[in-house]
Amino acid sequence: GDIMVQLPGQFMVATFTGFEQVVAGALWIRADDFFHHGQYEAIIPIVRMVTWLDPHNIDVYITGAWHLDYNFVDEANSLSDKRYIPAAIALMHEGIKNNPDIWDLYFELGWTHYSRKLNDNFTALKWISEACKRDGIDPNTGQKVRRCDFVDRMKAHMLEKCGYFDEAIAQWHRAR
């Protein structure tokens, strides 16, 4: 059905009065409800609204791209529909544009989209290398935090997969 009909009017009023993040959070809860009821097609419009309202909520970009990658299936209902991968990648690029100083989205773009979905290890290495240049931000405090150790280890793995063995050894030493 029409998603705007299903949302209480208070959401729209709150948006216009400066409570964008509150509305975004409520919409995100609604998206989770759709997910648990298998209504995947309703999630993507909510992802768009939430990223518009709160462009710094990286979990929405990551989860929205994941939905595009895995929850829409081909005609035989057997495999995820690869036609949605470009939309997932575009969503990740938008997230990076809105959050350029944190590692998370670069890593997800490299690992999930290029390495896992497209088997393009060289492009995956490029994005994971970008992730290794950044730290993160604690969502509760807004303080800078070191990126997770697995990011640096994944760069070493990607260097190996690309045949850059000397660089991989050096990266393993840095990661250790």
mmCIF file with all atom_site columns, C-alpha atoms in Angstrom:
data_model
loop_
_atom_site.group_PDB
_atom_site.id
_atom_site.type_symbol
_atom_site.label_atom_id
_atom_site.label_alt_id
_atom_site.label_comp_id
_atom_site.label_asym_id
_atom_site.label_entity_id
_atom_site.label_seq_id
_atom_site.pdbx_PDB_ins_code
_atom_site.Cartn_x
_atom_site.Cartn_y
_atom_site.Cartn_z
_atom_site.occupancy
_atom_site.B_iso_or_equiv
_atom_site.pdbx_formal_charge
_atom_site.auth_seq_id
_atom_site.auth_comp_id
_atom_site.auth_asym_id
_atom_site.auth_atom_id
_atom_site.pdbx_PDB_model_num
ATOM 1   C CA . GLY A 1 1   ? 0.000  0.000   0.000   1.00 0.00 ? 1   GLY A CA 1
ATOM 2   C CA . ASP A 1 2   ? 0.849  3.649   -0.004  1.00 0.00 ? 2   ASP A CA 1
ATOM 3   C CA . ILE A 1 3   ? 3.540  4.037   2.610   1.00 0.00 ? 3   ILE A CA 1
ATOM 4   C CA . MET A 1 4   ? 2.607  7.635   3.388   1.00 0.00 ? 4   MET A CA 1
ATOM 5   C CA . VAL A 1 5   ? -0.907 6.543   4.306   1.00 0.00 ? 5   VAL A CA 1
ATOM 6   C CA . GLN A 1 6   ? 0.542  4.062   6.802   1.00 0.00 ? 6   GLN A CA 1
ATOM 7   C CA . LEU A 1 7   ? 2.652  6.651   8.624   1.00 0.00 ? 7   LEU A CA 1
ATOM 8   C CA . PRO A 1 8   ? 1.036  8.784   11.335  1.00 0.00 ? 8   PRO A CA 1
ATOM 9   C CA . GLY A 1 9   ? 0.721  12.479  10.543  1.00 0.00 ? 9   GLY A CA 1
ATOM 10  C CA . GLN A 1 10  ? 2.882  13.298  13.565  1.00 0.00 ? 10  GLN A CA 1
ATOM 11  C CA . PHE A 1 11  ? 5.912  12.045  11.612  1.00 0.00 ? 11  PHE A CA 1
ATOM 12  C CA . MET A 1 12  ? 5.421  14.663  8.951   1.00 0.00 ? 12  MET A CA 1
ATOM 13  C CA . VAL A 1 13  ? 4.764  17.468  11.471  1.00 0.00 ? 13  VAL A CA 1
ATOM 14  C CA . ALA A 1 14  ? 7.849  16.508  13.491  1.00 0.00 ? 14  ALA A CA 1
ATOM 15  C CA . THR A 1 15  ? 9.981  16.693  10.354  1.00 0.00 ? 15  THR A CA 1
ATOM 16  C CA . PHE A 1 16  ? 8.976  20.267  9.730   1.00 0.00 ? 16  PHE A CA 1
ATOM 17  C CA . THR A 1 17  ? 9.585  21.310  13.337  1.00 0.00 ? 17  THR A CA 1
ATOM 18  C CA . GLY A 1 18  ? 13.210 20.188  13.554  1.00 0.00 ? 18  GLY A CA 1
ATOM 19  C CA . PHE A 1 19  ? 12.905 16.641  14.833  1.00 0.00 ? 19  PHE A CA 1
ATOM 20  C CA . GLU A 1 20  ? 14.353 14.968  11.757  1.00 0.00 ? 20  GLU A CA 1
ATOM 21  C CA . GLN A 1 21  ? 16.395 12.400  13.687  1.00 0.00 ? 21  GLN A CA 1
ATOM 22  C CA . VAL A 1 22  ? 13.402 11.439  15.827  1.00 0.00 ? 22  VAL A CA 1
ATOM 23  C CA . VAL A 1 23  ? 11.313 10.903  12.719  1.00 0.00 ? 23  VAL A CA 1
ATOM 24  C CA . ALA A 1 24  ? 14.170 9.010   11.060  1.00 0.00 ? 24  ALA A CA 1
ATOM 25  C CA . GLY A 1 25  ? 14.429 6.714   14.075  1.00 0.00 ? 25  GLY A CA 1
ATOM 26  C CA . ALA A 1 26  ? 10.690 6.025   14.084  1.00 0.00 ? 26  ALA A CA 1
ATOM 27  C CA . LEU A 1 27  ? 10.728 5.317   10.358  1.00 0.00 ? 27  LEU A CA 1
ATOM 28  C CA . TRP A 1 28  ? 13.681 2.977   10.800  1.00 0.00 ? 28  TRP A CA 1
ATOM 29  C CA . ILE A 1 29  ? 11.719 1.024   13.398  1.00 0.00 ? 29  ILE A CA 1
ATOM 30  C CA . ARG A 1 30  ? 8.876  0.803   10.867  1.00 0.00 ? 30  ARG A CA 1
ATOM 31  C CA . ALA A 1 31  ? 11.322 -0.526  8.249   1.00 0.00 ? 31  ALA A CA 1
ATOM 32  C CA . ASP A 1 32  ? 12.385 -3.249  10.670  1.00 0.00 ? 32  ASP A CA 1
ATOM 33  C CA . ASP A 1 33  ? 8.740  -4.239  11.089  1.00 0.00 ? 33  ASP A CA 1
ATOM 34  C CA . PHE A 1 34  ? 8.371  -4.506  7.313   1.00 0.00 ? 34  PHE A CA 1
ATOM 35  C CA . PHE A 1 35  ? 11.494 -6.683  7.198   1.00 0.00 ? 35  PHE A CA 1
ATOM 36  C CA . HIS A 1 36  ? 10.158 -9.111  9.782   1.00 0.00 ? 36  HIS A CA 1
ATOM 37  C CA . HIS A 1 37  ? 6.919  -9.416  7.829   1.00 0.00 ? 37  HIS A CA 1
ATOM 38  C CA . GLY A 1 38  ? 8.735  -10.068 4.526   1.00 0.00 ? 38  GLY A CA 1
ATOM 39  C CA . GLN A 1 39  ? 7.543  -6.787  2.993   1.00 0.00 ? 39  GLN A CA 1
ATOM 40  C CA . TYR A 1 40  ? 10.932 -5.931  1.513   1.00 0.00 ? 40  TYR A CA 1
ATOM 41  C CA . GLU A 1 41  ? 9.598  -3.645  -1.211  1.00 0.00 ? 41  GLU A CA 1
ATOM 42  C CA . ALA A 1 42  ? 8.342  -1.255  1.495   1.00 0.00 ? 42  ALA A CA 1
ATOM 43  C CA . ILE A 1 43  ? 11.781 -0.895  3.072   1.00 0.00 ? 43  ILE A CA 1
ATOM 44  C CA . ILE A 1 44  ? 13.594 0.923   0.266   1.00 0.00 ? 44  ILE A CA 1
ATOM 45  C CA . PRO A 1 45  ? 11.345 4.021   0.256   1.00 0.00 ? 45  PRO A CA 1
ATOM 46  C CA . ILE A 1 46  ? 11.822 4.245   4.009   1.00 0.00 ? 46  ILE A CA 1
ATOM 47  C CA . VAL A 1 47  ? 15.597 3.956   3.566   1.00 0.00 ? 47  VAL A CA 1
ATOM 48  C CA . ARG A 1 48  ? 15.422 6.908   1.181   1.00 0.00 ? 48  ARG A CA 1
ATOM 49  C CA . MET A 1 49  ? 13.381 8.972   3.642   1.00 0.00 ? 49  MET A CA 1
ATOM 50  C CA . VAL A 1 50  ? 15.649 8.121   6.576   1.00 0.00 ? 50  VAL A CA 1
ATOM 51  C CA . THR A 1 51  ? 18.839 8.976   4.673   1.00 0.00 ? 51  THR A CA 1
ATOM 52  C CA . TRP A 1 52  ? 17.255 12.260  3.653   1.00 0.00 ? 52  TRP A CA 1
ATOM 53  C CA . LEU A 1 53  ? 16.266 13.053  7.239   1.00 0.00 ? 53  LEU A CA 1
ATOM 54  C CA . ASP A 1 54  ? 19.457 11.757  8.891   1.00 0.00 ? 54  ASP A CA 1
ATOM 55  C CA . PRO A 1 55  ? 22.284 11.484  6.332   1.00 0.00 ? 55  PRO A CA 1
ATOM 56  C CA . HIS A 1 56  ? 24.789 10.586  9.057   1.00 0.00 ? 56  HIS A CA 1
ATOM 57  C CA . ASN A 1 57  ? 23.094 7.366   10.155  1.00 0.00 ? 57  ASN A CA 1
ATOM 58  C CA . ILE A 1 58  ? 25.525 4.961   8.523   1.00 0.00 ? 58  ILE A CA 1
ATOM 59  C CA . ASP A 1 59  ? 23.596 1.876   9.629   1.00 0.00 ? 59  ASP A CA 1
ATOM 60  C CA . VAL A 1 60  ? 20.745 2.877   7.338   1.00 0.00 ? 60  VAL A CA 1
ATOM 61  C CA . TYR A 1 61  ? 23.038 3.051   4.317   1.00 0.00 ? 61  TYR A CA 1
ATOM 62  C CA . ILE A 1 62  ? 24.631 -0.300  5.163   1.00 0.00 ? 62  ILE A CA 1
ATOM 63  C CA . THR A 1 63  ? 21.372 -2.071  5.932   1.00 0.00 ? 63  THR A CA 1
ATOM 64  C CA . GLY A 1 64  ? 19.534 -0.502  3.003   1.00 0.00 ? 64  GLY A CA 1
ATOM 65  C CA . ALA A 1 65  ? 22.251 -1.664  0.621   1.00 0.00 ? 65  ALA A CA 1
ATOM 66  C CA . TRP A 1 66  ? 22.114 -5.121  2.206   1.00 0.00 ? 66  TRP A CA 1
ATOM 67  C CA . HIS A 1 67  ? 18.365 -5.283  1.565   1.00 0.00 ? 67  HIS A CA 1
ATOM 68  C CA . LEU A 1 68  ? 18.939 -4.375  -2.076  1.00 0.00 ? 68  LEU A CA 1
ATOM 69  C CA . ASP A 1 69  ? 21.686 -6.983  -2.344  1.00 0.00 ? 69  ASP A CA 1
ATOM 70  C CA . TYR A 1 70  ? 19.961 -9.902  -0.668  1.00 0.00 ? 70  TYR A CA 1
ATOM 71  C CA . ASN A 1 71  ? 16.199 -9.470  -0.227  1.00 0.00 ? 71  ASN A CA 1
ATOM 72  C CA . PHE A 1 72  ? 15.099 -9.052  -3.800  1.00 0.00 ? 72  PHE A CA 1
ATOM 73  C CA . VAL A 1 73  ? 15.271 -12.309 -5.713  1.00 0.00 ? 73  VAL A CA 1
ATOM 74  C CA . ASP A 1 74  ? 15.229 -13.329 -9.361  1.00 0.00 ? 74  ASP A CA 1
ATOM 75  C CA . GLU A 1 75  ? 12.166 -14.655 -11.169 1.00 0.00 ? 75  GLU A CA 1
ATOM 76  C CA . ALA A 1 76  ? 12.843 -18.188 -9.905  1.00 0.00 ? 76  ALA A CA 1
ATOM 77  C CA . ASN A 1 77  ? 12.929 -16.869 -6.307  1.00 0.00 ? 77  ASN A CA 1
ATOM 78  C CA . SER A 1 78  ? 16.232 -18.628 -5.802  1.00 0.00 ? 78  SER A CA 1
ATOM 79  C CA . LEU A 1 79  ? 19.072 -16.102 -6.030  1.00 0.00 ? 79  LEU A CA 1
ATOM 80  C CA . SER A 1 80  ? 19.370 -12.477 -5.078  1.00 0.00 ? 80  SER A CA 1
ATOM 81  C CA . ASP A 1 81  ? 18.646 -10.327 -8.110  1.00 0.00 ? 81  ASP A CA 1
ATOM 82  C CA . LYS A 1 82  ? 21.927 -8.828  -9.292  1.00 0.00 ? 82  LYS A CA 1
ATOM 83  C CA . ARG A 1 83  ? 20.050 -6.026  -11.044 1.00 0.00 ? 83  ARG A CA 1
ATOM 84  C CA . TYR A 1 84  ? 19.773 -4.315  -7.639  1.00 0.00 ? 84  TYR A CA 1
ATOM 85  C CA . ILE A 1 85  ? 23.534 -4.255  -6.996  1.00 0.00 ? 85  ILE A CA 1
ATOM 86  C CA . PRO A 1 86  ? 24.083 -0.924  -8.838  1.00 0.00 ? 86  PRO A CA 1
ATOM 87  C CA . ALA A 1 87  ? 21.405 0.684   -6.656  1.00 0.00 ? 87  ALA A CA 1
ATOM 88  C CA . ALA A 1 88  ? 23.074 -0.752  -3.543  1.00 0.00 ? 88  ALA A CA 1
ATOM 89  C CA . ILE A 1 89  ? 26.455 0.585   -4.657  1.00 0.00 ? 89  ILE A CA 1
ATOM 90  C CA . ALA A 1 90  ? 24.943 4.003   -5.414  1.00 0.00 ? 90  ALA A CA 1
ATOM 91  C CA . LEU A 1 91  ? 23.448 4.072   -1.914  1.00 0.00 ? 91  LEU A CA 1
ATOM 92  C CA . MET A 1 92  ? 26.872 3.282   -0.448  1.00 0.00 ? 92  MET A CA 1
ATOM 93  C CA . HIS A 1 93  ? 28.479 6.073   -2.507  1.00 0.00 ? 93  HIS A CA 1
ATOM 94  C CA . GLU A 1 94  ? 25.857 8.493   -1.218  1.00 0.00 ? 94  GLU A CA 1
ATOM 95  C CA . GLY A 1 95  ? 26.618 7.376   2.331   1.00 0.00 ? 95  GLY A CA 1
ATOM 96  C CA . ILE A 1 96  ? 30.342 7.953   1.756   1.00 0.00 ? 96  ILE A CA 1
ATOM 97  C CA . LYS A 1 97  ? 29.641 11.401  0.331   1.00 0.00 ? 97  LYS A CA 1
ATOM 98  C CA . ASN A 1 98  ? 27.645 12.278  3.460   1.00 0.00 ? 98  ASN A CA 1
ATOM 99  C CA . ASN A 1 99  ? 30.105 10.596  5.864   1.00 0.00 ? 99  ASN A CA 1
ATOM 100 C CA . PRO A 1 100 ? 33.551 10.815  4.248   1.00 0.00 ? 100 PRO A CA 1
ATOM 101 C CA . ASP A 1 101 ? 35.640 10.677  7.409   1.00 0.00 ? 101 ASP A CA 1
ATOM 102 C CA . ILE A 1 102 ? 34.695 7.270   8.833   1.00 0.00 ? 102 ILE A CA 1
ATOM 103 C CA . TRP A 1 103 ? 35.824 3.795   7.780   1.00 0.00 ? 103 TRP A CA 1
ATOM 104 C CA . ASP A 1 104 ? 32.559 1.849   7.867   1.00 0.00 ? 104 ASP A CA 1
ATOM 105 C CA . LEU A 1 105 ? 31.008 2.660   4.511   1.00 0.00 ? 105 LEU A CA 1
ATOM 106 C CA . TYR A 1 106 ? 34.268 2.330   2.579   1.00 0.00 ? 106 TYR A CA 1
ATOM 107 C CA . PHE A 1 107 ? 34.759 -1.107  4.079   1.00 0.00 ? 107 PHE A CA 1
ATOM 108 C CA . GLU A 1 108 ? 31.197 -2.240  3.346   1.00 0.00 ? 108 GLU A CA 1
ATOM 109 C CA . LEU A 1 109 ? 31.460 -1.026  -0.230  1.00 0.00 ? 109 LEU A CA 1
ATOM 110 C CA . GLY A 1 110 ? 34.687 -2.954  -0.739  1.00 0.00 ? 110 GLY A CA 1
ATOM 111 C CA . TRP A 1 111 ? 33.859 -6.132  1.132   1.00 0.00 ? 111 TRP A CA 1
ATOM 112 C CA . THR A 1 112 ? 30.156 -6.709  0.539   1.00 0.00 ? 112 THR A CA 1
ATOM 113 C CA . HIS A 1 113 ? 29.666 -5.202  -2.870  1.00 0.00 ? 113 HIS A CA 1
ATOM 114 C CA . TYR A 1 114 ? 32.881 -5.671  -4.745  1.00 0.00 ? 114 TYR A CA 1
ATOM 115 C CA . SER A 1 115 ? 34.451 -8.707  -3.116  1.00 0.00 ? 115 SER A CA 1
ATOM 116 C CA . ARG A 1 116 ? 31.373 -10.766 -2.179  1.00 0.00 ? 116 ARG A CA 1
ATOM 117 C CA . LYS A 1 117 ? 28.762 -9.736  -4.748  1.00 0.00 ? 117 LYS A CA 1
ATOM 118 C CA . LEU A 1 118 ? 30.828 -8.867  -7.836  1.00 0.00 ? 118 LEU A CA 1
ATOM 119 C CA . ASN A 1 119 ? 34.030 -10.864 -7.236  1.00 0.00 ? 119 ASN A CA 1
ATOM 120 C CA . ASP A 1 120 ? 36.073 -7.794  -8.134  1.00 0.00 ? 120 ASP A CA 1
ATOM 121 C CA . ASN A 1 121 ? 38.934 -8.056  -5.658  1.00 0.00 ? 121 ASN A CA 1
ATOM 122 C CA . PHE A 1 122 ? 40.942 -5.182  -7.131  1.00 0.00 ? 122 PHE A CA 1
ATOM 123 C CA . THR A 1 123 ? 38.104 -2.700  -6.643  1.00 0.00 ? 123 THR A CA 1
ATOM 124 C CA . ALA A 1 124 ? 37.416 -4.229  -3.225  1.00 0.00 ? 124 ALA A CA 1
ATOM 125 C CA . LEU A 1 125 ? 41.057 -3.622  -2.307  1.00 0.00 ? 125 LEU A CA 1
ATOM 126 C CA . LYS A 1 126 ? 40.738 0.018   -3.361  1.00 0.00 ? 126 LYS A CA 1
ATOM 127 C CA . TRP A 1 127 ? 37.762 0.621   -1.060  1.00 0.00 ? 127 TRP A CA 1
ATOM 128 C CA . ILE A 1 128 ? 39.106 -1.388  1.870   1.00 0.00 ? 128 ILE A CA 1
ATOM 129 C CA . SER A 1 129 ? 42.380 0.530   1.564   1.00 0.00 ? 129 SER A CA 1
ATOM 130 C CA . GLU A 1 130 ? 40.353 3.734   1.854   1.00 0.00 ? 130 GLU A CA 1
ATOM 131 C CA . ALA A 1 131 ? 38.718 2.338   4.988   1.00 0.00 ? 131 ALA A CA 1
ATOM 132 C CA . CYS A 1 132 ? 42.181 1.743   6.473   1.00 0.00 ? 132 CYS A CA 1
ATOM 133 C CA . LYS A 1 133 ? 42.903 5.482   6.219   1.00 0.00 ? 133 LYS A CA 1
ATOM 134 C CA . ARG A 1 134 ? 40.031 6.360   8.554   1.00 0.00 ? 134 ARG A CA 1
ATOM 135 C CA . ASP A 1 135 ? 38.818 5.756   12.057  1.00 0.00 ? 135 ASP A CA 1
ATOM 136 C CA . GLY A 1 136 ? 35.246 5.691   13.293  1.00 0.00 ? 136 GLY A CA 1
ATOM 137 C CA . ILE A 1 137 ? 32.899 7.710   15.454  1.00 0.00 ? 137 ILE A CA 1
ATOM 138 C CA . ASP A 1 138 ? 31.123 6.404   18.531  1.00 0.00 ? 138 ASP A CA 1
ATOM 139 C CA . PRO A 1 139 ? 27.412 6.857   17.728  1.00 0.00 ? 139 PRO A CA 1
ATOM 140 C CA . ASN A 1 140 ? 26.591 7.485   21.400  1.00 0.00 ? 140 ASN A CA 1
ATOM 141 C CA . THR A 1 141 ? 29.231 10.085  22.207  1.00 0.00 ? 141 THR A CA 1
ATOM 142 C CA . GLY A 1 142 ? 30.293 11.443  18.817  1.00 0.00 ? 142 GLY A CA 1
ATOM 143 C CA . GLN A 1 143 ? 33.909 10.858  19.840  1.00 0.00 ? 143 GLN A CA 1
ATOM 144 C CA . LYS A 1 144 ? 36.478 9.512   17.428  1.00 0.00 ? 144 LYS A CA 1
ATOM 145 C CA . VAL A 1 145 ? 37.300 5.800   17.925  1.00 0.00 ? 145 VAL A CA 1
ATOM 146 C CA . ARG A 1 146 ? 39.839 3.572   16.243  1.00 0.00 ? 146 ARG A CA 1
ATOM 147 C CA . ARG A 1 147 ? 38.521 1.471   13.397  1.00 0.00 ? 147 ARG A CA 1
ATOM 148 C CA . CYS A 1 148 ? 37.989 -2.220  14.069  1.00 0.00 ? 148 CYS A CA 1
ATOM 149 C CA . ASP A 1 149 ? 41.093 -4.416  13.718  1.00 0.00 ? 149 ASP A CA 1
ATOM 150 C CA . PHE A 1 150 ? 39.411 -6.667  11.155  1.00 0.00 ? 150 PHE A CA 1
ATOM 151 C CA . VAL A 1 151 ? 39.527 -3.808  8.619   1.00 0.00 ? 151 VAL A CA 1
ATOM 152 C CA . ASP A 1 152 ? 43.320 -3.876  8.529   1.00 0.00 ? 152 ASP A CA 1
ATOM 153 C CA . ARG A 1 153 ? 43.358 -7.676  8.404   1.00 0.00 ? 153 ARG A CA 1
ATOM 154 C CA . MET A 1 154 ? 40.874 -7.669  5.528   1.00 0.00 ? 154 MET A CA 1
ATOM 155 C CA . LYS A 1 155 ? 43.170 -5.364  3.579   1.00 0.00 ? 155 LYS A CA 1
ATOM 156 C CA . ALA A 1 156 ? 45.931 -7.962  4.007   1.00 0.00 ? 156 ALA A CA 1
ATOM 157 C CA . HIS A 1 157 ? 43.586 -10.691 2.740   1.00 0.00 ? 157 HIS A CA 1
ATOM 158 C CA . MET A 1 158 ? 42.600 -8.565  -0.262  1.00 0.00 ? 158 MET A CA 1
ATOM 159 C CA . LEU A 1 159 ? 46.243 -7.853  -1.080  1.00 0.00 ? 159 LEU A CA 1
ATOM 160 C CA . GLU A 1 160 ? 46.817 -11.623 -1.093  1.00 0.00 ? 160 GLU A CA 1
ATOM 161 C CA . LYS A 1 161 ? 43.804 -12.228 -3.349  1.00 0.00 ? 161 LYS A CA 1
ATOM 162 C CA . CYS A 1 162 ? 45.128 -9.614  -5.772  1.00 0.00 ? 162 CYS A CA 1
ATOM 163 C CA . GLY A 1 163 ? 48.575 -11.228 -5.853  1.00 0.00 ? 163 GLY A CA 1
ATOM 164 C CA . TYR A 1 164 ? 50.394 -8.453  -3.982  1.00 0.00 ? 164 TYR A CA 1
ATOM 165 C CA . PHE A 1 165 ? 52.182 -10.807 -1.605  1.00 0.00 ? 165 PHE A CA 1
ATOM 166 C CA . ASP A 1 166 ? 54.981 -8.497  -0.416  1.00 0.00 ? 166 ASP A CA 1
ATOM 167 C CA . GLU A 1 167 ? 52.450 -5.755  0.354   1.00 0.00 ? 167 GLU A CA 1
ATOM 168 C CA . ALA A 1 168 ? 50.236 -8.334  2.071   1.00 0.00 ? 168 ALA A CA 1
ATOM 169 C CA . ILE A 1 169 ? 53.076 -9.400  4.364   1.00 0.00 ? 169 ILE A CA 1
ATOM 170 C CA . ALA A 1 170 ? 53.761 -5.762  5.267   1.00 0.00 ? 170 ALA A CA 1
ATOM 171 C CA . GLN A 1 171 ? 50.060 -5.209  5.903   1.00 0.00 ? 171 GLN A CA 1
ATOM 172 C CA . TRP A 1 172 ? 49.895 -8.272  8.135   1.00 0.00 ? 172 TRP A CA 1
ATOM 173 C CA . HIS A 1 173 ? 52.712 -6.793  10.211  1.00 0.00 ? 173 HIS A CA 1
ATOM 174 C CA . ARG A 1 174 ? 50.851 -3.472  10.487  1.00 0.00 ? 174 ARG A CA 1
ATOM 175 C CA . ALA A 1 175 ? 47.608 -5.272  11.356  1.00 0.00 ? 175 ALA A CA 1
ATOM 176 C CA . ARG A 1 176 ? 49.320 -7.343  14.025  1.00 0.00 ? 176 ARG A CA 1
#
